[in-house]
PDB file of C-alpha atoms in Angstrom:
ATOM      1  CA  UNK U   1       4.195  15.467  -8.659  1.00 83.00           C
ATOM      2  CA  UNK U   2       6.400  13.941  -6.077  1.00 89.00           C
ATOM      3  CA  UNK U   3       6.891  15.686  -2.696  1.00 93.00           C
ATOM      4  CA  UNK U   4       9.643  14.622  -0.302  1.00 97.00           C
ATOM      5  CA  UNK U   5       9.861  15.684   3.315  1.00 97.00           C
ATOM      6  CA  UNK U   6      12.979  15.251   5.463  1.00 98.00           C
ATOM      7  CA  UNK U   7      13.623  15.364   9.175  1.00 98.00           C
ATOM      8  CA  UNK U   8      15.357  16.594  11.196  1.00 98.00           C
ATOM      9  CA  UNK U   9      16.836  19.723   9.583  1.00 97.00           C
ATOM     10  CA  UNK U  10      19.752  19.699  11.893  1.00 98.00           C
ATOM     11  CA  UNK U  11      21.269  16.888  13.869  1.00 98.00           C
ATOM     12  CA  UNK U  12      24.166  16.790  16.380  1.00 98.00           C
ATOM     13  CA  UNK U  13      25.428  13.509  17.645  1.00 98.00           C
ATOM     14  CA  UNK U  14      28.492  12.562  19.647  1.00 98.00           C
ATOM     15  CA  UNK U  15      31.276  10.886  17.811  1.00 98.00           C
ATOM     16  CA  UNK U  16      30.844   7.142  17.799  1.00 98.00           C
ATOM     17  CA  UNK U  17      27.009   7.304  18.303  1.00 98.00           C
ATOM     18  CA  UNK U  18      24.469   6.652  15.558  1.00 98.00           C
ATOM     19  CA  UNK U  19      22.566   9.144  13.422  1.00 98.00           C
ATOM     20  CA  UNK U  20      19.199   8.549  11.807  1.00 98.00           C
ATOM     21  CA  UNK U  21      17.629  10.765   9.216  1.00 98.00           C
ATOM     22  CA  UNK U  22      14.026  10.163   7.941  1.00 98.00           C
ATOM     23  CA  UNK U  23      12.231  10.965   4.673  1.00 98.00           C
ATOM     24  CA  UNK U  24       8.684  10.549   3.522  1.00 98.00           C
ATOM     25  CA  UNK U  25       7.489  10.716  -0.058  1.00 97.00           C
ATOM     26  CA  UNK U  26       4.083  11.229  -1.581  1.00 96.00           C
ATOM     27  CA  UNK U  27       4.106   9.350  -4.918  1.00 93.00           C
ATOM     28  CA  UNK U  28       3.466   5.690  -4.469  1.00 93.00           C
ATOM     29  CA  UNK U  29       4.817   5.062  -7.930  1.00 91.00           C
ATOM     30  CA  UNK U  30       8.454   6.152  -6.885  1.00 92.00           C
ATOM     31  CA  UNK U  31      10.768   3.341  -6.942  1.00 91.00           C
ATOM     32  CA  UNK U  32      14.242   4.669  -6.469  1.00 91.00           C
ATOM     33  CA  UNK U  33      15.557   6.410  -3.459  1.00 95.00           C
ATOM     34  CA  UNK U  34      19.098   7.665  -3.201  1.00 95.00           C
ATOM     35  CA  UNK U  35      20.868   9.521  -0.443  1.00 97.00           C
ATOM     36  CA  UNK U  36      23.414  12.340  -1.170  1.00 97.00           C
ATOM     37  CA  UNK U  37      26.137  13.863   1.051  1.00 97.00           C
ATOM     38  CA  UNK U  38      27.141  17.423   0.351  1.00 97.00           C
ATOM     39  CA  UNK U  39      30.005  19.227   1.914  1.00 95.00           C
ATOM     40  CA  UNK U  40      30.105  22.953   1.917  1.00 92.00           C
ATOM     41  CA  UNK U  41      30.536  24.432  -1.614  1.00 90.00           C
ATOM     42  CA  UNK U  42      30.906  20.878  -3.139  1.00 94.00           C
ATOM     43  CA  UNK U  43      28.714  18.722  -5.387  1.00 95.00           C
ATOM     44  CA  UNK U  44      26.333  16.194  -3.957  1.00 95.00           C
ATOM     45  CA  UNK U  45      27.832  12.763  -3.671  1.00 94.00           C
ATOM     46  CA  UNK U  46      25.771   9.617  -3.738  1.00 93.00           C
ATOM     47  CA  UNK U  47      26.471   7.524  -0.640  1.00 96.00           C
ATOM     48  CA  UNK U  48      23.852   4.818  -0.909  1.00 96.00           C
ATOM     49  CA  UNK U  49      20.609   4.137  -2.783  1.00 94.00           C
ATOM     50  CA  UNK U  50      17.690   1.651  -2.508  1.00 94.00           C
ATOM     51  CA  UNK U  51      15.130   0.489  -5.069  1.00 91.00           C
ATOM     52  CA  UNK U  52      11.588  -0.394  -4.111  1.00 90.00           C
ATOM     53  CA  UNK U  53      12.057  -4.156  -4.386  1.00 89.00           C
ATOM     54  CA  UNK U  54      14.328  -4.169  -1.470  1.00 89.00           C
ATOM     55  CA  UNK U  55      13.499  -3.236   2.174  1.00 94.00           C
ATOM     56  CA  UNK U  56      17.040  -2.593   3.446  1.00 96.00           C
ATOM     57  CA  UNK U  57      20.509  -2.111   2.110  1.00 96.00           C
ATOM     58  CA  UNK U  58      23.794  -1.722   4.019  1.00 97.00           C
ATOM     59  CA  UNK U  59      27.298  -0.546   3.027  1.00 96.00           C
ATOM     60  CA  UNK U  60      29.725  -0.623   6.002  1.00 96.00           C
ATOM     61  CA  UNK U  61      28.654   2.045   8.319  1.00 97.00           C
ATOM     62  CA  UNK U  62      25.804   3.279   6.314  1.00 98.00           C
ATOM     63  CA  UNK U  63      22.351   1.613   5.867  1.00 98.00           C
ATOM     64  CA  UNK U  64      19.043   2.598   4.350  1.00 98.00           C
ATOM     65  CA  UNK U  65      15.675   1.153   5.121  1.00 98.00           C
ATOM     66  CA  UNK U  66      12.492   1.506   3.106  1.00 97.00           C
ATOM     67  CA  UNK U  67       8.770   1.077   4.054  1.00 96.00           C
ATOM     68  CA  UNK U  68       6.772   1.244   0.890  1.00 95.00           C
ATOM     69  CA  UNK U  69       3.472   0.888   2.664  1.00 95.00           C
ATOM     70  CA  UNK U  70       4.134   3.879   4.838  1.00 96.00           C
ATOM     71  CA  UNK U  71       6.040   5.719   2.035  1.00 96.00           C
ATOM     72  CA  UNK U  72       9.122   6.507   4.128  1.00 96.00           C
ATOM     73  CA  UNK U  73      12.791   5.666   4.024  1.00 98.00           C
ATOM     74  CA  UNK U  74      15.615   6.325   6.525  1.00 98.00           C
ATOM     75  CA  UNK U  75      19.352   6.718   6.541  1.00 98.00           C
ATOM     76  CA  UNK U  76      21.266   5.128   9.437  1.00 98.00           C
ATOM     77  CA  UNK U  77      24.925   6.005  10.092  1.00 98.00           C
ATOM     78  CA  UNK U  78      26.646   4.015  12.788  1.00 98.00           C
ATOM     79  CA  UNK U  79      29.865   4.666  14.598  1.00 98.00           C
ATOM     80  CA  UNK U  80      29.852   8.323  13.398  1.00 98.00           C
ATOM     81  CA  UNK U  81      33.105   9.965  12.693  1.00 97.00           C
ATOM     82  CA  UNK U  82      33.933  13.791  12.407  1.00 96.00           C
ATOM     83  CA  UNK U  83      34.158  13.411   8.619  1.00 97.00           C
ATOM     84  CA  UNK U  84      30.533  12.482   8.572  1.00 98.00           C
ATOM     85  CA  UNK U  85      29.688  16.048   9.269  1.00 98.00           C
ATOM     86  CA  UNK U  86      27.904  17.464   6.146  1.00 98.00           C
ATOM     87  CA  UNK U  87      24.512  18.075   4.798  1.00 97.00           C
ATOM     88  CA  UNK U  88      22.528  14.952   3.779  1.00 98.00           C
ATOM     89  CA  UNK U  89      19.815  14.973   1.227  1.00 98.00           C
ATOM     90  CA  UNK U  90      17.247  12.166   0.415  1.00 98.00           C
ATOM     91  CA  UNK U  91      15.607  11.948  -2.966  1.00 96.00           C
ATOM     92  CA  UNK U  92      12.942   9.920  -4.809  1.00 94.00           C
ATOM     93  CA  UNK U  93      11.870   9.244  -8.261  1.00 89.00           C
ATOM     94  CA  UNK U  94       9.965   6.802 -10.394  1.00 84.00           C
ATOM     95  CA  UNK U  95      12.409   5.362 -12.913  1.00 78.00           C
ATOM     96  CA  UNK U  96      11.790   3.291 -15.961  1.00 71.00           C
ATOM     97  CA  UNK U  97      14.649   4.290 -18.343  1.00 65.00           C
ATOM     98  CA  UNK U  98      16.865   6.132 -15.911  1.00 57.00           C
ATOM     99  CA  UNK U  99      16.494   9.751 -17.167  1.00 67.00           C
ATOM    100  CA  UNK U 100      13.562  10.718 -14.872  1.00 83.00           C
ATOM    101  CA  UNK U 101      14.133  13.734 -12.668  1.00 87.00           C
ATOM    102  CA  UNK U 102      14.780  13.335  -8.872  1.00 91.00           C
ATOM    103  CA  UNK U 103      12.825  15.214  -6.200  1.00 93.00           C
ATOM    104  CA  UNK U 104      15.088  16.168  -3.207  1.00 95.00           C
ATOM    105  CA  UNK U 105      14.276  16.545   0.422  1.00 97.00           C
ATOM    106  CA  UNK U 106      15.098  19.686   2.287  1.00 96.00           C
ATOM    107  CA  UNK U 107      18.323  18.480   3.756  1.00 97.00           C
ATOM    108  CA  UNK U 108      19.764  17.567   7.255  1.00 98.00           C
ATOM    109  CA  UNK U 109      22.754  19.298   8.516  1.00 98.00           C
ATOM    110  CA  UNK U 110      24.605  16.619  10.569  1.00 98.00           C
ATOM    111  CA  UNK U 111      27.230  17.676  13.068  1.00 98.00           C
ATOM    112  CA  UNK U 112      29.482  15.075  14.675  1.00 98.00           C
ATOM    113  CA  UNK U 113      30.745  16.248  18.074  1.00 97.00           C
ATOM    114  CA  UNK U 114      34.243  15.068  18.813  1.00 94.00           C
TER     115      UNK U 114
ATOM    116  CA  UNK N   1      31.743   6.272 -11.769  1.00 67.00           C
ATOM    117  CA  UNK N   2      31.200   8.884 -14.363  1.00 78.00           C
ATOM    118  CA  UNK N   3      32.629  12.436 -14.658  1.00 91.00           C
ATOM    119  CA  UNK N   4      30.643  15.637 -15.115  1.00 95.00           C
ATOM    120  CA  UNK N   5      32.376  18.906 -15.390  1.00 96.00           C
ATOM    121  CA  UNK N   6      31.172  22.437 -15.200  1.00 97.00           C
ATOM    122  CA  UNK N   7      32.648  25.728 -16.349  1.00 97.00           C
ATOM    123  CA  UNK N   8      33.254  28.210 -14.939  1.00 97.00           C
ATOM    124  CA  UNK N   9      33.460  27.201 -11.263  1.00 97.00           C
ATOM    125  CA  UNK N  10      32.640  30.744 -10.263  1.00 97.00           C
ATOM    126  CA  UNK N  11      31.712  33.893 -12.027  1.00 97.00           C
ATOM    127  CA  UNK N  12      30.979  37.455 -10.837  1.00 97.00           C
ATOM    128  CA  UNK N  13      29.081  39.717 -13.255  1.00 96.00           C
ATOM    129  CA  UNK N  14      27.328  43.019 -13.390  1.00 97.00           C
ATOM    130  CA  UNK N  15      23.576  43.343 -13.159  1.00 97.00           C
ATOM    131  CA  UNK N  16      22.000  43.274 -16.619  1.00 97.00           C
ATOM    132  CA  UNK N  17      24.662  41.068 -18.261  1.00 97.00           C
ATOM    133  CA  UNK N  18      24.291  37.443 -19.442  1.00 97.00           C
ATOM    134  CA  UNK N  19      26.270  34.544 -18.157  1.00 98.00           C
ATOM    135  CA  UNK N  20      26.791  31.135 -19.794  1.00 98.00           C
ATOM    136  CA  UNK N  21      27.526  28.029 -17.744  1.00 98.00           C
ATOM    137  CA  UNK N  22      28.686  24.837 -19.521  1.00 97.00           C
ATOM    138  CA  UNK N  23      27.987  21.305 -18.265  1.00 96.00           C
ATOM    139  CA  UNK N  24      29.981  18.426 -19.935  1.00 96.00           C
ATOM    140  CA  UNK N  25      29.806  14.696 -19.461  1.00 93.00           C
ATOM    141  CA  UNK N  26      33.508  13.689 -19.897  1.00 93.00           C
ATOM    142  CA  UNK N  27      33.384   9.897 -20.319  1.00 89.00           C
ATOM    143  CA  UNK N  28      29.877   9.121 -21.289  1.00 88.00           C
ATOM    144  CA  UNK N  29      27.145  10.441 -23.522  1.00 88.00           C
ATOM    145  CA  UNK N  30      24.053  12.060 -21.790  1.00 86.00           C
ATOM    146  CA  UNK N  31      20.846  12.410 -23.714  1.00 84.00           C
ATOM    147  CA  UNK N  32      19.367  14.102 -20.562  1.00 88.00           C
ATOM    148  CA  UNK N  33      20.926  16.590 -18.184  1.00 93.00           C
ATOM    149  CA  UNK N  34      19.456  18.352 -15.313  1.00 95.00           C
ATOM    150  CA  UNK N  35      19.980  21.945 -14.014  1.00 97.00           C
ATOM    151  CA  UNK N  36      19.661  22.767 -10.397  1.00 97.00           C
ATOM    152  CA  UNK N  37      19.841  25.945  -8.336  1.00 97.00           C
ATOM    153  CA  UNK N  38      20.776  25.901  -4.786  1.00 96.00           C
ATOM    154  CA  UNK N  39      20.518  28.856  -2.364  1.00 95.00           C
ATOM    155  CA  UNK N  40      22.570  29.044   0.767  1.00 92.00           C
ATOM    156  CA  UNK N  41      21.473  26.437   3.338  1.00 91.00           C
ATOM    157  CA  UNK N  42      18.740  25.238   1.027  1.00 94.00           C
ATOM    158  CA  UNK N  43      18.000  22.088  -1.029  1.00 94.00           C
ATOM    159  CA  UNK N  44      18.636  21.537  -4.701  1.00 95.00           C
ATOM    160  CA  UNK N  45      15.815  22.918  -6.699  1.00 94.00           C
ATOM    161  CA  UNK N  46      15.425  21.487 -10.229  1.00 95.00           C
ATOM    162  CA  UNK N  47      15.107  24.248 -12.816  1.00 96.00           C
ATOM    163  CA  UNK N  48      14.917  22.277 -15.980  1.00 95.00           C
ATOM    164  CA  UNK N  49      15.531  18.988 -17.763  1.00 93.00           C
ATOM    165  CA  UNK N  50      17.809  19.416 -20.758  1.00 90.00           C
ATOM    166  CA  UNK N  51      17.240  16.993 -23.599  1.00 86.00           C
ATOM    167  CA  UNK N  52      19.733  16.563 -26.457  1.00 86.00           C
ATOM    168  CA  UNK N  53      18.327  17.738 -29.760  1.00 84.00           C
ATOM    169  CA  UNK N  54      15.085  19.059 -28.396  1.00 86.00           C
ATOM    170  CA  UNK N  55      13.558  21.834 -26.173  1.00 89.00           C
ATOM    171  CA  UNK N  56      14.302  21.785 -22.440  1.00 93.00           C
ATOM    172  CA  UNK N  57      11.523  21.055 -19.927  1.00 92.00           C
ATOM    173  CA  UNK N  58      11.253  23.722 -17.390  1.00 95.00           C
ATOM    174  CA  UNK N  59       9.886  23.412 -13.873  1.00 94.00           C
ATOM    175  CA  UNK N  60       6.957  25.508 -12.690  1.00 93.00           C
ATOM    176  CA  UNK N  61       7.960  29.060 -11.880  1.00 94.00           C
ATOM    177  CA  UNK N  62      11.288  28.978 -13.824  1.00 96.00           C
ATOM    178  CA  UNK N  63      11.286  31.519 -16.644  1.00 95.00           C
ATOM    179  CA  UNK N  64      12.347  29.812 -19.885  1.00 94.00           C
ATOM    180  CA  UNK N  65      13.290  33.106 -21.539  1.00 95.00           C
ATOM    181  CA  UNK N  66      15.500  34.052 -18.613  1.00 97.00           C
ATOM    182  CA  UNK N  67      17.314  30.775 -18.253  1.00 97.00           C
ATOM    183  CA  UNK N  68      18.118  29.539 -21.709  1.00 96.00           C
ATOM    184  CA  UNK N  69      19.252  25.972 -22.029  1.00 95.00           C
ATOM    185  CA  UNK N  70      20.774  24.458 -25.087  1.00 92.00           C
ATOM    186  CA  UNK N  71      21.723  20.713 -25.277  1.00 90.00           C
ATOM    187  CA  UNK N  72      23.353  20.692 -28.754  1.00 83.00           C
ATOM    188  CA  UNK N  73      25.420  17.393 -28.323  1.00 90.00           C
ATOM    189  CA  UNK N  74      25.416  14.281 -26.275  1.00 90.00           C
ATOM    190  CA  UNK N  75      28.158  15.639 -23.986  1.00 93.00           C
ATOM    191  CA  UNK N  76      27.373  19.351 -23.549  1.00 94.00           C
ATOM    192  CA  UNK N  77      24.409  21.332 -22.073  1.00 95.00           C
ATOM    193  CA  UNK N  78      24.611  25.074 -21.583  1.00 96.00           C
ATOM    194  CA  UNK N  79      22.641  27.338 -19.217  1.00 97.00           C
ATOM    195  CA  UNK N  80      22.509  31.040 -20.032  1.00 98.00           C
ATOM    196  CA  UNK N  81      21.319  33.409 -17.365  1.00 98.00           C
ATOM    197  CA  UNK N  82      20.162  36.409 -19.247  1.00 97.00           C
ATOM    198  CA  UNK N  83      19.907  39.920 -17.924  1.00 97.00           C
ATOM    199  CA  UNK N  84      21.204  38.591 -14.507  1.00 97.00           C
ATOM    200  CA  UNK N  85      20.146  40.390 -11.357  1.00 96.00           C
ATOM    201  CA  UNK N  86      21.429  40.055  -7.799  1.00 97.00           C
ATOM    202  CA  UNK N  87      18.549  37.732  -6.879  1.00 96.00           C
ATOM    203  CA  UNK N  88      19.972  35.374  -9.527  1.00 97.00           C
ATOM    204  CA  UNK N  89      23.066  34.866  -7.438  1.00 97.00           C
ATOM    205  CA  UNK N  90      23.150  31.168  -6.413  1.00 97.00           C
ATOM    206  CA  UNK N  91      25.019  27.936  -6.840  1.00 97.00           C
ATOM    207  CA  UNK N  92      24.056  26.292 -10.092  1.00 98.00           C
ATOM    208  CA  UNK N  93      24.635  22.546 -10.483  1.00 97.00           C
ATOM    209  CA  UNK N  94      24.127  20.234 -13.421  1.00 97.00           C
ATOM    210  CA  UNK N  95      23.788  16.537 -13.434  1.00 95.00           C
ATOM    211  CA  UNK N  96      23.538  13.682 -15.899  1.00 91.00           C
ATOM    212  CA  UNK N  97      22.391  10.046 -15.849  1.00 81.00           C
ATOM    213  CA  UNK N  98      24.797   7.573 -17.453  1.00 75.00           C
ATOM    214  CA  UNK N  99      22.964   5.365 -19.779  1.00 65.00           C
ATOM    215  CA  UNK N 100      20.125   3.444 -18.102  1.00 60.00           C
ATOM    216  CA  UNK N 101      21.684   3.707 -14.666  1.00 62.00           C
ATOM    217  CA  UNK N 102      19.596   5.546 -12.018  1.00 70.00           C
ATOM    218  CA  UNK N 103      22.498   7.325 -10.450  1.00 78.00           C
ATOM    219  CA  UNK N 104      22.761  10.954 -11.276  1.00 85.00           C
ATOM    220  CA  UNK N 105      26.318  12.234 -11.537  1.00 90.00           C
ATOM    221  CA  UNK N 106      26.655  15.845 -10.463  1.00 94.00           C
ATOM    222  CA  UNK N 107      28.981  18.538 -11.759  1.00 96.00           C
ATOM    223  CA  UNK N 108      31.134  20.551  -9.297  1.00 96.00           C
ATOM    224  CA  UNK N 109      28.739  23.562  -9.520  1.00 97.00           C
ATOM    225  CA  UNK N 110      29.179  27.091 -10.566  1.00 97.00           C
ATOM    226  CA  UNK N 111      28.831  29.891  -8.031  1.00 97.00           C
ATOM    227  CA  UNK N 112      27.202  32.944  -9.667  1.00 98.00           C
ATOM    228  CA  UNK N 113      27.463  36.314  -7.976  1.00 97.00           C
ATOM    229  CA  UNK N 114      25.594  39.227  -9.602  1.00 97.00           C
ATOM    230  CA  UNK N 115      26.680  42.733  -8.398  1.00 96.00           C
TER     231      UNK N 115
END
């Protein structure tokens, strides 16, 4: 089955600086890679996702890059703000009909220092 | 987006009792729902995939007789923790895919505390 590794486990950055979180996956068949943000005691919220036919996707201050050859993908947050502080999870799956299960990374606790 | 609800949001029970958690898709039909368990400061661990009208598919290491899943309709899946013990205390979260979209919509979670 799929195995997703995520690094770092904790990350502290100064407000306004950029944050990068990296994930690797094991199953070359995986073709969908979402990123979730989870605040304490809350549900995970999708912040951005990418499919394997695209190398990069950007949404305002958030971007994701995918390297299929190396089987890794990264989340980039620019101009970080205090409200970006949360736990971030990457995930991966092979999807055909949309009902396939996701495999999550171990999470990164991001702290933005004011 | 789509809305997934869970009930209850939190529950405290005595050891040995059973607890039922409901997961509902409010504005769409979900043939498949997923049940996760999340311990403090850990990732979401998939417990089982709930399929409407058929048996759930459990992940390795998850006891199907302890965690009973019923997906009786296209909008409701239930997870029953039977004979709960303190080690079952955790945050239980369900999710569902809307149609053929890849995005999983998560419920707000249920915090279970077993005394």
